[in-house]
């Protein structure tokens, strides 16, 4: 199977972290292609930045359409995920969605560790959209300005572990979700140093997407995830315009 992993921000250093964890997780024979957004911001913290990242992700998915069996939206907060699920005829998963599903099977209550306090509101809304807010104990984050988005794991290693211990000891978390593509792979590195299971969004997404591809689910032709209707449009990138205009609509 072929999986396209899209980094919705412009940081190549983050794409390399995503790729490393995706390759470590993928089954033998699974092909992983990581693509970085061609426009946007270095890392996503806000709702507006997520809006930009979601559009960039849709453009990348359209550009590579026909060359993959499934797509990962590789930013915590899942920018554009629901709309891209509508558009594409293959399974699409996001880091948050996948991490939450994994955490929900490993324990009753989970906490999220994030790289920025500004990001908390958006993350909380993402959890609420998944109808799992009652199982979220807390979101704790780094408070310091980030020096380099590609070296967050190294720059704040001890602080991140301290936050993980705090959500267990003080907040009662059964499972810890390490949030954000810049922290991809950290859960694998520190899992033996923590007292509860630790979940990584990239590894969760790859594993779940492989399962969905094997299940070969039918594309919805009714309901809220039916493909968008063909409409007049203007100013869209050619691959996205072509995808929106030529894909079969409402066919059984």
Short mmCIF file of N, CA, C and O in Angstrom, two decimals, residues 74-211:
data_model
loop_
_atom_site.label_atom_id
_atom_site.label_comp_id
_atom_site.label_asym_id
_atom_site.label_seq_id
_atom_site.Cartn_x
_atom_site.Cartn_y
_atom_site.Cartn_z
N UNK A 74 -0.71 15.34 8.85
CA UNK A 74 0.29 15.16 9.89
C UNK A 74 0.56 16.43 10.68
O UNK A 74 1.69 16.94 10.75
N UNK A 75 -0.50 16.95 11.29
CA UNK A 75 -0.34 18.03 12.28
C UNK A 75 -1.38 17.78 13.36
O UNK A 75 -2.54 17.47 13.06
N UNK A 76 -0.97 17.90 14.62
CA UNK A 76 -1.93 17.73 15.69
C UNK A 76 -2.94 18.87 15.61
O UNK A 76 -2.58 20.03 15.38
N UNK A 77 -4.21 18.55 15.82
CA UNK A 77 -5.28 19.50 15.57
C UNK A 77 -6.00 19.21 14.27
O UNK A 77 -7.08 19.72 14.00
N UNK A 78 -5.38 18.38 13.41
CA UNK A 78 -5.99 17.86 12.18
C UNK A 78 -6.53 18.96 11.27
O UNK A 78 -7.71 18.95 10.88
N UNK A 79 -5.71 19.93 10.86
CA UNK A 79 -6.22 21.01 10.00
C UNK A 79 -6.77 20.50 8.68
O UNK A 79 -6.09 19.79 7.95
N UNK A 80 -8.02 20.85 8.42
CA UNK A 80 -8.65 20.48 7.15
C UNK A 80 -9.14 19.06 7.07
O UNK A 80 -9.66 18.64 6.02
N UNK A 81 -9.00 18.27 8.12
CA UNK A 81 -9.24 16.83 8.03
C UNK A 81 -10.65 16.50 7.55
O UNK A 81 -10.82 15.68 6.64
N UNK A 82 -11.66 17.10 8.15
CA UNK A 82 -13.02 16.71 7.81
C UNK A 82 -13.35 17.04 6.35
O UNK A 82 -14.00 16.24 5.66
N UNK A 83 -12.91 18.20 5.88
CA UNK A 83 -13.16 18.56 4.49
C UNK A 83 -12.41 17.66 3.52
O UNK A 83 -12.94 17.30 2.46
N UNK A 84 -11.18 17.29 3.86
CA UNK A 84 -10.40 16.41 2.98
C UNK A 84 -11.00 15.02 2.96
O UNK A 84 -11.00 14.34 1.93
N UNK A 85 -11.57 14.57 4.08
CA UNK A 85 -12.30 13.30 4.09
C UNK A 85 -13.47 13.35 3.10
O UNK A 85 -13.77 12.36 2.42
N UNK A 86 -14.16 14.49 3.05
CA UNK A 86 -15.26 14.64 2.09
C UNK A 86 -14.75 14.51 0.66
O UNK A 86 -15.37 13.84 -0.17
N UNK A 87 -13.64 15.15 0.38
CA UNK A 87 -13.17 15.27 -1.00
C UNK A 87 -12.61 13.98 -1.57
O UNK A 87 -12.92 13.62 -2.71
N UNK A 88 -11.80 13.27 -0.79
CA UNK A 88 -11.04 12.14 -1.34
C UNK A 88 -11.84 10.84 -1.28
O UNK A 88 -12.70 10.65 -0.41
N UNK A 89 -11.51 9.94 -2.18
CA UNK A 89 -12.18 8.64 -2.24
C UNK A 89 -11.34 7.54 -1.61
O UNK A 89 -11.58 6.35 -1.85
N UNK A 90 -10.36 7.91 -0.80
CA UNK A 90 -9.53 6.97 -0.05
C UNK A 90 -9.58 7.36 1.42
O UNK A 90 -9.94 8.48 1.76
N UNK A 91 -9.21 6.44 2.33
CA UNK A 91 -9.23 6.79 3.75
C UNK A 91 -8.26 7.92 4.09
O UNK A 91 -7.15 7.99 3.56
N UNK A 92 -8.68 8.80 4.98
CA UNK A 92 -7.87 9.94 5.44
C UNK A 92 -7.96 9.97 6.96
O UNK A 92 -9.05 9.92 7.53
N UNK A 93 -6.80 10.07 7.62
CA UNK A 93 -6.77 10.16 9.08
C UNK A 93 -5.88 11.34 9.49
O UNK A 93 -5.05 11.81 8.71
N UNK A 94 -6.07 11.81 10.72
CA UNK A 94 -5.26 12.88 11.27
C UNK A 94 -4.54 12.44 12.53
O UNK A 94 -4.92 11.43 13.15
N UNK A 95 -3.54 13.20 12.93
CA UNK A 95 -2.76 12.83 14.11
C UNK A 95 -3.61 12.85 15.38
O UNK A 95 -3.52 11.95 16.22
N UNK A 96 -4.43 13.90 15.55
CA UNK A 96 -5.24 13.98 16.76
C UNK A 96 -6.28 12.87 16.79
O UNK A 96 -6.42 12.16 17.79
N UNK A 97 -7.02 12.75 15.72
CA UNK A 97 -8.05 11.72 15.63
C UNK A 97 -7.47 10.34 15.97
O UNK A 97 -8.03 9.59 16.78
N UNK A 98 -6.32 10.01 15.37
CA UNK A 98 -5.72 8.70 15.58
C UNK A 98 -5.19 8.53 17.00
O UNK A 98 -5.35 7.48 17.61
N UNK A 99 -4.53 9.58 17.52
CA UNK A 99 -4.00 9.51 18.88
C UNK A 99 -5.13 9.35 19.90
O UNK A 99 -5.00 8.58 20.87
N UNK A 100 -6.23 10.06 19.70
CA UNK A 100 -7.36 9.95 20.62
C UNK A 100 -7.96 8.55 20.60
O UNK A 100 -8.30 7.99 21.65
N UNK A 101 -8.12 7.98 19.40
CA UNK A 101 -8.67 6.63 19.31
C UNK A 101 -7.76 5.62 19.99
O UNK A 101 -8.22 4.71 20.69
N UNK A 102 -6.46 5.79 19.82
CA UNK A 102 -5.51 4.89 20.48
C UNK A 102 -5.57 5.05 21.99
O UNK A 102 -5.64 4.06 22.74
N UNK A 103 -5.54 6.29 22.46
CA UNK A 103 -5.57 6.54 23.90
C UNK A 103 -6.84 6.01 24.53
O UNK A 103 -6.82 5.47 25.66
N UNK A 104 -7.96 6.12 23.83
CA UNK A 104 -9.23 5.67 24.38
C UNK A 104 -9.28 4.17 24.58
O UNK A 104 -10.06 3.67 25.41
N UNK A 105 -8.46 3.43 23.85
CA UNK A 105 -8.42 1.98 24.03
C UNK A 105 -7.42 1.54 25.09
O UNK A 105 -7.45 0.39 25.53
N UNK A 106 -6.55 2.45 25.51
CA UNK A 106 -5.49 2.09 26.46
C UNK A 106 -5.83 2.49 27.90
O UNK A 106 -5.19 2.00 28.84
N UNK A 107 -6.79 3.37 28.08
CA UNK A 107 -7.14 3.83 29.42
C UNK A 107 -8.42 4.62 29.39
O UNK A 107 -8.95 4.94 28.32
N UNK A 108 -8.91 4.96 30.57
CA UNK A 108 -10.17 5.70 30.63
C UNK A 108 -9.97 7.20 30.43
O UNK A 108 -10.77 7.86 29.78
N UNK A 109 -8.90 7.75 31.00
CA UNK A 109 -8.68 9.20 30.93
C UNK A 109 -7.28 9.47 30.35
O UNK A 109 -6.32 8.79 30.69
N UNK A 110 -7.19 10.49 29.50
CA UNK A 110 -5.93 10.80 28.86
C UNK A 110 -5.62 12.28 29.02
O UNK A 110 -6.51 13.11 29.24
N UNK A 111 -4.33 12.61 28.91
CA UNK A 111 -3.86 13.99 28.93
C UNK A 111 -3.04 14.24 27.68
O UNK A 111 -2.51 13.32 27.06
N UNK A 112 -2.92 15.52 27.31
CA UNK A 112 -2.18 15.93 26.13
C UNK A 112 -1.02 16.82 26.55
O UNK A 112 -1.20 17.75 27.34
N UNK A 113 0.16 16.52 26.00
CA UNK A 113 1.35 17.35 26.21
C UNK A 113 1.62 18.11 24.91
O UNK A 113 1.77 17.49 23.85
N UNK A 114 1.67 19.44 25.00
CA UNK A 114 1.78 20.28 23.80
C UNK A 114 3.04 21.15 23.87
O UNK A 114 3.67 21.29 24.92
N UNK A 115 3.37 21.76 22.74
CA UNK A 115 4.60 22.55 22.67
C UNK A 115 4.36 24.03 22.94
O UNK A 115 5.32 24.80 23.03
N UNK A 116 3.09 24.46 23.06
CA UNK A 116 2.80 25.89 23.18
C UNK A 116 1.49 26.08 23.94
O UNK A 116 0.51 25.36 23.69
N UNK A 117 1.44 27.08 24.81
CA UNK A 117 0.20 27.37 25.53
C UNK A 117 -0.86 27.94 24.59
O UNK A 117 -2.06 27.74 24.80
N UNK A 118 -0.44 28.65 23.55
CA UNK A 118 -1.40 29.25 22.60
C UNK A 118 -2.22 28.18 21.88
O UNK A 118 -3.34 28.42 21.45
N UNK A 119 -1.67 27.00 21.82
CA UNK A 119 -2.27 25.94 21.03
C UNK A 119 -3.40 25.21 21.77
O UNK A 119 -4.16 24.46 21.17
N UNK A 120 -3.51 25.46 23.09
CA UNK A 120 -4.40 24.65 23.93
C UNK A 120 -5.87 24.75 23.52
O UNK A 120 -6.58 23.73 23.48
N UNK A 121 -6.35 25.94 23.23
CA UNK A 121 -7.76 26.10 22.90
C UNK A 121 -8.14 25.31 21.66
O UNK A 121 -9.17 24.63 21.62
N UNK A 122 -7.30 25.40 20.64
CA UNK A 122 -7.56 24.67 19.40
C UNK A 122 -7.54 23.16 19.65
O UNK A 122 -8.41 22.43 19.16
N UNK A 123 -6.58 22.69 20.43
CA UNK A 123 -6.52 21.26 20.74
C UNK A 123 -7.77 20.82 21.49
O UNK A 123 -8.35 19.76 21.21
N UNK A 124 -8.20 21.61 22.46
CA UNK A 124 -9.38 21.25 23.23
C UNK A 124 -10.61 21.16 22.32
O UNK A 124 -11.43 20.25 22.46
N UNK A 125 -10.74 22.07 21.39
CA UNK A 125 -11.86 22.04 20.45
C UNK A 125 -11.79 20.79 19.56
O UNK A 125 -12.83 20.23 19.20
N UNK A 126 -10.59 20.37 19.21
CA UNK A 126 -10.43 19.17 18.40
C UNK A 126 -10.89 17.94 19.18
O UNK A 126 -11.54 17.04 18.63
N UNK A 127 -10.55 17.88 20.46
CA UNK A 127 -11.00 16.78 21.31
C UNK A 127 -12.52 16.80 21.42
O UNK A 127 -13.19 15.75 21.34
N UNK A 128 -13.10 17.97 21.60
CA UNK A 128 -14.55 18.09 21.70
C UNK A 128 -15.24 17.61 20.43
O UNK A 128 -16.29 16.96 20.49
N UNK A 129 -14.64 17.88 19.28
CA UNK A 129 -15.22 17.44 18.01
C UNK A 129 -15.25 15.92 17.92
O UNK A 129 -16.12 15.33 17.27
N UNK A 130 -14.32 15.28 18.61
CA UNK A 130 -14.27 13.81 18.63
C UNK A 130 -15.17 13.21 19.70
O UNK A 130 -15.18 11.99 19.88
N UNK A 131 -15.88 14.06 20.46
CA UNK A 131 -16.81 13.61 21.50
C UNK A 131 -16.10 12.84 22.62
O UNK A 131 -16.67 11.93 23.21
N UNK A 132 -14.86 13.23 22.90
CA UNK A 132 -14.09 12.57 23.96
C UNK A 132 -13.66 13.56 25.04
O UNK A 132 -12.79 13.25 25.85
N UNK A 133 -14.26 14.73 25.07
CA UNK A 133 -13.85 15.76 26.03
C UNK A 133 -14.01 15.30 27.48
O UNK A 133 -13.22 15.70 28.35
N UNK A 134 -14.98 14.46 27.75
CA UNK A 134 -15.19 13.99 29.13
C UNK A 134 -14.06 13.09 29.62
O UNK A 134 -13.92 12.87 30.83
N UNK A 135 -13.24 12.61 28.71
CA UNK A 135 -12.13 11.73 29.07
C UNK A 135 -10.78 12.45 29.08
O UNK A 135 -9.75 11.84 29.37
N UNK A 136 -10.79 13.74 28.75
CA UNK A 136 -9.56 14.55 28.77
C UNK A 136 -9.33 15.10 30.17
O UNK A 136 -10.16 15.85 30.69
N UNK A 137 -8.21 14.74 30.78
CA UNK A 137 -7.91 15.26 32.11
C UNK A 137 -7.32 16.66 32.05
O UNK A 137 -7.66 17.52 32.88
N UNK A 138 -6.44 16.90 31.10
CA UNK A 138 -5.74 18.18 31.05
C UNK A 138 -4.94 18.28 29.76
O UNK A 138 -4.67 17.28 29.09
N UNK A 139 -4.57 19.53 29.44
CA UNK A 139 -3.59 19.81 28.40
C UNK A 139 -2.50 20.65 29.05
O UNK A 139 -2.77 21.76 29.50
N UNK A 140 -1.30 20.10 29.13
CA UNK A 140 -0.17 20.85 29.67
C UNK A 140 0.82 21.11 28.55
O UNK A 140 0.95 20.31 27.63
N UNK A 141 1.53 22.22 28.65
CA UNK A 141 2.39 22.62 27.53
C UNK A 141 3.66 23.29 28.01
O UNK A 141 3.76 23.75 29.16
N UNK A 142 4.61 23.36 27.09
CA UNK A 142 5.76 24.23 27.28
C UNK A 142 5.29 25.67 27.31
O UNK A 142 4.34 26.03 26.62
N UNK A 143 5.95 26.49 28.09
CA UNK A 143 5.59 27.90 28.17
C UNK A 143 6.68 28.79 27.56
O UNK A 143 6.43 29.96 27.26
N UNK A 144 7.86 28.25 27.40
CA UNK A 144 8.99 29.03 26.91
C UNK A 144 8.91 29.24 25.40
O UNK A 144 8.39 28.39 24.67
N UNK A 145 9.41 30.36 24.88
CA UNK A 145 9.50 30.54 23.43
C UNK A 145 10.38 29.45 22.81
O UNK A 145 11.41 29.07 23.39
N UNK A 146 9.99 28.96 21.66
CA UNK A 146 10.73 27.89 21.01
C UNK A 146 11.91 28.47 20.24
O UNK A 146 11.78 29.44 19.49
N UNK A 147 13.09 27.85 20.40
CA UNK A 147 14.28 28.31 19.69
C UNK A 147 14.25 27.87 18.23
O UNK A 147 14.55 28.64 17.32
N UNK A 148 13.89 26.60 18.01
CA UNK A 148 13.92 26.01 16.68
C UNK A 148 12.89 24.89 16.68
O UNK A 148 12.98 23.96 17.48
N UNK A 149 11.90 24.97 15.79
CA UNK A 149 10.82 24.00 15.80
C UNK A 149 11.34 22.58 15.54
O UNK A 149 10.75 21.60 16.00
N UNK A 150 12.45 22.45 14.84
CA UNK A 150 12.99 21.13 14.54
C UNK A 150 13.76 20.49 15.68
O UNK A 150 14.08 19.30 15.63
N UNK A 151 14.08 21.28 16.73
CA UNK A 151 14.88 20.73 17.84
C UNK A 151 14.16 20.82 19.18
O UNK A 151 14.80 20.79 20.23
N UNK A 152 12.85 20.90 19.16
CA UNK A 152 12.08 21.02 20.39
C UNK A 152 12.34 19.83 21.32
O UNK A 152 12.50 19.99 22.54
N UNK A 153 12.41 18.64 20.75
CA UNK A 153 12.61 17.45 21.58
C UNK A 153 13.93 17.52 22.35
O UNK A 153 13.99 17.16 23.52
N UNK A 154 14.97 17.98 21.67
CA UNK A 154 16.28 18.05 22.32
C UNK A 154 16.35 19.25 23.28
O UNK A 154 16.89 19.13 24.39
N UNK A 155 15.77 20.36 22.88
CA UNK A 155 15.88 21.58 23.70
C UNK A 155 15.10 21.47 25.01
O UNK A 155 15.50 22.09 26.01
N UNK A 156 14.01 20.72 24.99
CA UNK A 156 13.12 20.70 26.16
C UNK A 156 12.84 19.27 26.65
O UNK A 156 11.78 19.00 27.21
N UNK A 157 13.81 18.39 26.48
CA UNK A 157 13.60 16.98 26.81
C UNK A 157 13.17 16.77 28.26
O UNK A 157 12.18 16.09 28.54
N UNK A 158 13.88 17.37 29.20
CA UNK A 158 13.56 17.15 30.60
C UNK A 158 12.25 17.82 30.99
O UNK A 158 11.47 17.25 31.78
N UNK A 159 11.99 18.99 30.44
CA UNK A 159 10.73 19.67 30.76
C UNK A 159 9.55 18.87 30.23
O UNK A 159 8.50 18.77 30.90
N UNK A 160 9.66 18.29 29.06
CA UNK A 160 8.58 17.49 28.50
C UNK A 160 8.31 16.25 29.36
O UNK A 160 7.15 15.89 29.61
N UNK A 161 9.37 15.63 29.84
CA UNK A 161 9.17 14.48 30.74
C UNK A 161 8.54 14.90 32.05
O UNK A 161 7.69 14.18 32.61
N UNK A 162 8.92 16.06 32.57
CA UNK A 162 8.30 16.57 33.80
C UNK A 162 6.80 16.78 33.60
O UNK A 162 5.99 16.44 34.47
N UNK A 163 6.43 17.34 32.45
CA UNK A 163 5.01 17.55 32.17
C UNK A 163 4.26 16.22 32.10
O UNK A 163 3.12 16.11 32.58
N UNK A 164 4.89 15.22 31.51
CA UNK A 164 4.27 13.90 31.44
C UNK A 164 4.00 13.34 32.83
O UNK A 164 2.92 12.79 33.11
N UNK A 165 4.96 13.47 33.71
CA UNK A 165 4.77 12.98 35.07
C UNK A 165 3.71 13.78 35.82
O UNK A 165 2.94 13.23 36.62
N UNK A 166 3.65 15.06 35.56
CA UNK A 166 2.65 15.90 36.24
C UNK A 166 1.23 15.49 35.87
O UNK A 166 0.34 15.47 36.74
N UNK A 167 0.97 15.18 34.60
CA UNK A 167 -0.40 14.84 34.22
C UNK A 167 -0.83 13.50 34.82
O UNK A 167 -2.03 13.25 35.01
N UNK A 168 0.13 12.66 35.14
CA UNK A 168 -0.19 11.40 35.82
C UNK A 168 -0.40 11.63 37.31
O UNK A 168 -1.44 11.28 37.89
N UNK A 169 0.59 12.28 37.95
CA UNK A 169 0.57 12.44 39.41
C UNK A 169 -0.46 13.45 39.89
O UNK A 169 -1.08 13.26 40.95
N UNK A 170 -0.66 14.51 39.13
CA UNK A 170 -1.52 15.60 39.58
C UNK A 170 -2.89 15.62 38.90
O UNK A 170 -3.87 16.10 39.50
N UNK A 171 -2.97 15.12 37.67
CA UNK A 171 -4.23 15.21 36.92
C UNK A 171 -4.95 13.87 36.79
O UNK A 171 -6.10 13.84 36.35
N UNK A 172 -4.27 12.78 37.10
CA UNK A 172 -4.91 11.47 37.07
C UNK A 172 -5.02 10.84 35.71
O UNK A 172 -5.92 10.02 35.46
N UNK A 173 -4.10 11.15 34.80
CA UNK A 173 -4.16 10.58 33.45
C UNK A 173 -3.75 9.11 33.45
O UNK A 173 -2.78 8.73 34.09
N UNK A 174 -4.51 8.30 32.73
CA UNK A 174 -4.16 6.89 32.50
C UNK A 174 -3.26 6.72 31.29
O UNK A 174 -2.56 5.72 31.16
N UNK A 175 -3.35 7.68 30.36
CA UNK A 175 -2.60 7.63 29.10
C UNK A 175 -2.13 9.05 28.79
O UNK A 175 -2.84 10.02 29.06
N UNK A 176 -0.94 9.15 28.20
CA UNK A 176 -0.40 10.45 27.80
C UNK A 176 -0.31 10.50 26.28
O UNK A 176 0.22 9.57 25.66
N UNK A 177 -0.82 11.57 25.69
CA UNK A 177 -0.66 11.81 24.26
C UNK A 177 0.39 12.90 24.08
O UNK A 177 0.24 14.01 24.59
N UNK A 178 1.47 12.56 23.38
CA UNK A 178 2.50 13.54 23.03
C UNK A 178 2.07 14.21 21.74
O UNK A 178 2.05 13.59 20.68
N UNK A 179 1.70 15.50 21.82
CA UNK A 179 1.00 16.14 20.71
C UNK A 179 1.95 16.95 19.83
O UNK A 179 2.87 17.60 20.32
N UNK A 180 1.67 16.90 18.54
CA UNK A 180 2.37 17.76 17.61
C UNK A 180 3.43 17.05 16.81
O UNK A 180 4.22 16.26 17.35
N UNK A 181 3.48 17.34 15.51
CA UNK A 181 4.48 16.73 14.64
C UNK A 181 5.91 17.03 15.07
O UNK A 181 6.79 16.17 14.90
N UNK A 182 6.23 18.21 15.64
CA UNK A 182 7.61 18.42 16.10
C UNK A 182 8.05 17.46 17.20
O UNK A 182 9.24 17.34 17.45
N UNK A 183 7.09 16.78 17.84
CA UNK A 183 7.42 15.80 18.88
C UNK A 183 7.29 14.37 18.37
O UNK A 183 7.31 13.43 19.18
N UNK A 184 7.17 14.19 17.07
CA UNK A 184 7.05 12.84 16.50
C UNK A 184 8.24 11.98 16.91
O UNK A 184 9.39 12.39 16.77
N UNK A 185 7.95 10.82 17.41
CA UNK A 185 8.99 9.89 17.83
C UNK A 185 9.38 9.99 19.28
O UNK A 185 10.04 9.10 19.82
N UNK A 186 9.01 11.08 19.96
CA UNK A 186 9.41 11.25 21.36
C UNK A 186 8.78 10.18 22.25
O UNK A 186 9.42 9.69 23.18
N UNK A 187 7.53 9.84 21.98
CA UNK A 187 6.87 8.82 22.81
C UNK A 187 7.65 7.51 22.79
O UNK A 187 7.79 6.85 23.82
N UNK A 188 8.17 7.16 21.65
CA UNK A 188 8.96 5.92 21.53
C UNK A 188 10.24 6.02 22.38
O UNK A 188 10.67 5.04 22.99
N UNK A 189 10.82 7.22 22.43
CA UNK A 189 12.07 7.41 23.14
C UNK A 189 11.90 7.37 24.66
O UNK A 189 12.79 6.87 25.37
N UNK A 190 10.78 7.89 25.17
CA UNK A 190 10.64 8.04 26.62
C UNK A 190 9.62 7.11 27.26
O UNK A 190 9.39 7.17 28.46
N UNK A 191 9.02 6.22 26.50
CA UNK A 191 7.93 5.41 27.04
C UNK A 191 8.35 4.54 28.21
O UNK A 191 7.55 4.30 29.13
N UNK A 192 9.59 4.08 28.22
CA UNK A 192 10.05 3.23 29.32
C UNK A 192 10.41 4.03 30.56
O UNK A 192 10.68 3.46 31.62
N UNK A 193 10.40 5.36 30.46
CA UNK A 193 10.73 6.22 31.59
C UNK A 193 9.48 6.78 32.28
O UNK A 193 9.60 7.55 33.24
N UNK A 194 8.30 6.41 31.78
CA UNK A 194 7.05 6.95 32.30
C UNK A 194 6.16 5.84 32.84
O UNK A 194 6.25 4.69 32.39
N UNK A 195 5.26 6.16 33.79
CA UNK A 195 4.50 5.12 34.48
C UNK A 195 3.21 4.68 33.79
O UNK A 195 2.55 3.76 34.28
N UNK A 196 2.82 5.34 32.69
CA UNK A 196 1.61 4.96 31.97
C UNK A 196 1.91 4.92 30.47
O UNK A 196 2.94 5.43 30.03
N UNK A 197 1.00 4.33 29.65
CA UNK A 197 1.24 4.31 28.21
C UNK A 197 1.35 5.72 27.62
O UNK A 197 0.67 6.65 28.06
N UNK A 198 2.22 5.85 26.62
CA UNK A 198 2.44 7.12 25.93
C UNK A 198 2.11 6.92 24.45
O UNK A 198 2.57 5.96 23.83
N UNK A 199 1.33 7.84 23.89
CA UNK A 199 0.81 7.69 22.53
C UNK A 199 1.43 8.76 21.62
O UNK A 199 1.49 9.94 22.00
N UNK A 200 1.84 8.34 20.44
CA UNK A 200 2.37 9.24 19.41
C UNK A 200 1.37 9.33 18.27
O UNK A 200 0.85 8.32 17.79
N UNK A 201 1.10 10.54 17.80
CA UNK A 201 0.12 10.73 16.74
C UNK A 201 0.53 10.13 15.41
O UNK A 201 -0.30 9.56 14.69
N UNK A 202 1.80 10.25 15.04
CA UNK A 202 2.25 9.73 13.74
C UNK A 202 2.15 8.21 13.70
O UNK A 202 1.58 7.64 12.76
N UNK A 203 2.68 7.54 14.71
CA UNK A 203 2.63 6.08 14.71
C UNK A 203 1.19 5.58 14.79
O UNK A 203 0.83 4.58 14.15
N UNK A 204 0.35 6.27 15.56
CA UNK A 204 -1.07 5.89 15.63
C UNK A 204 -1.73 6.04 14.27
O UNK A 204 -2.50 5.17 13.83
N UNK A 205 -1.45 7.15 13.58
CA UNK A 205 -2.08 7.41 12.29
C UNK A 205 -1.67 6.38 11.24
O UNK A 205 -2.51 5.87 10.48
N UNK A 206 -0.38 6.08 11.18
CA UNK A 206 0.09 5.10 10.19
C UNK A 206 -0.54 3.74 10.45
O UNK A 206 -1.03 3.06 9.53
N UNK A 207 -0.54 3.31 11.70
CA UNK A 207 -1.08 2.00 12.04
C UNK A 207 -2.56 1.92 11.72
O UNK A 207 -3.03 0.93 11.13
N UNK A 208 -3.32 2.94 12.09
CA UNK A 208 -4.75 2.92 11.84
C UNK A 208 -5.07 3.02 10.35
O UNK A 208 -6.00 2.38 9.85
N UNK A 209 -4.31 3.83 9.63
CA UNK A 209 -4.57 3.98 8.20
C UNK A 209 -4.28 2.68 7.46
O UNK A 209 -5.02 2.31 6.54
N UNK A 210 -3.22 1.98 7.83
CA UNK A 210 -2.96 0.69 7.20
C UNK A 210 -4.15 -0.25 7.38
O UNK A 210 -4.55 -0.95 6.44
N UNK A 211 -4.73 -0.27 8.57
CA UNK A 211 -5.89 -1.12 8.81
C UNK A 211 -7.08 -0.71 7.97
O UNK A 211 -7.80 -1.55 7.42
#
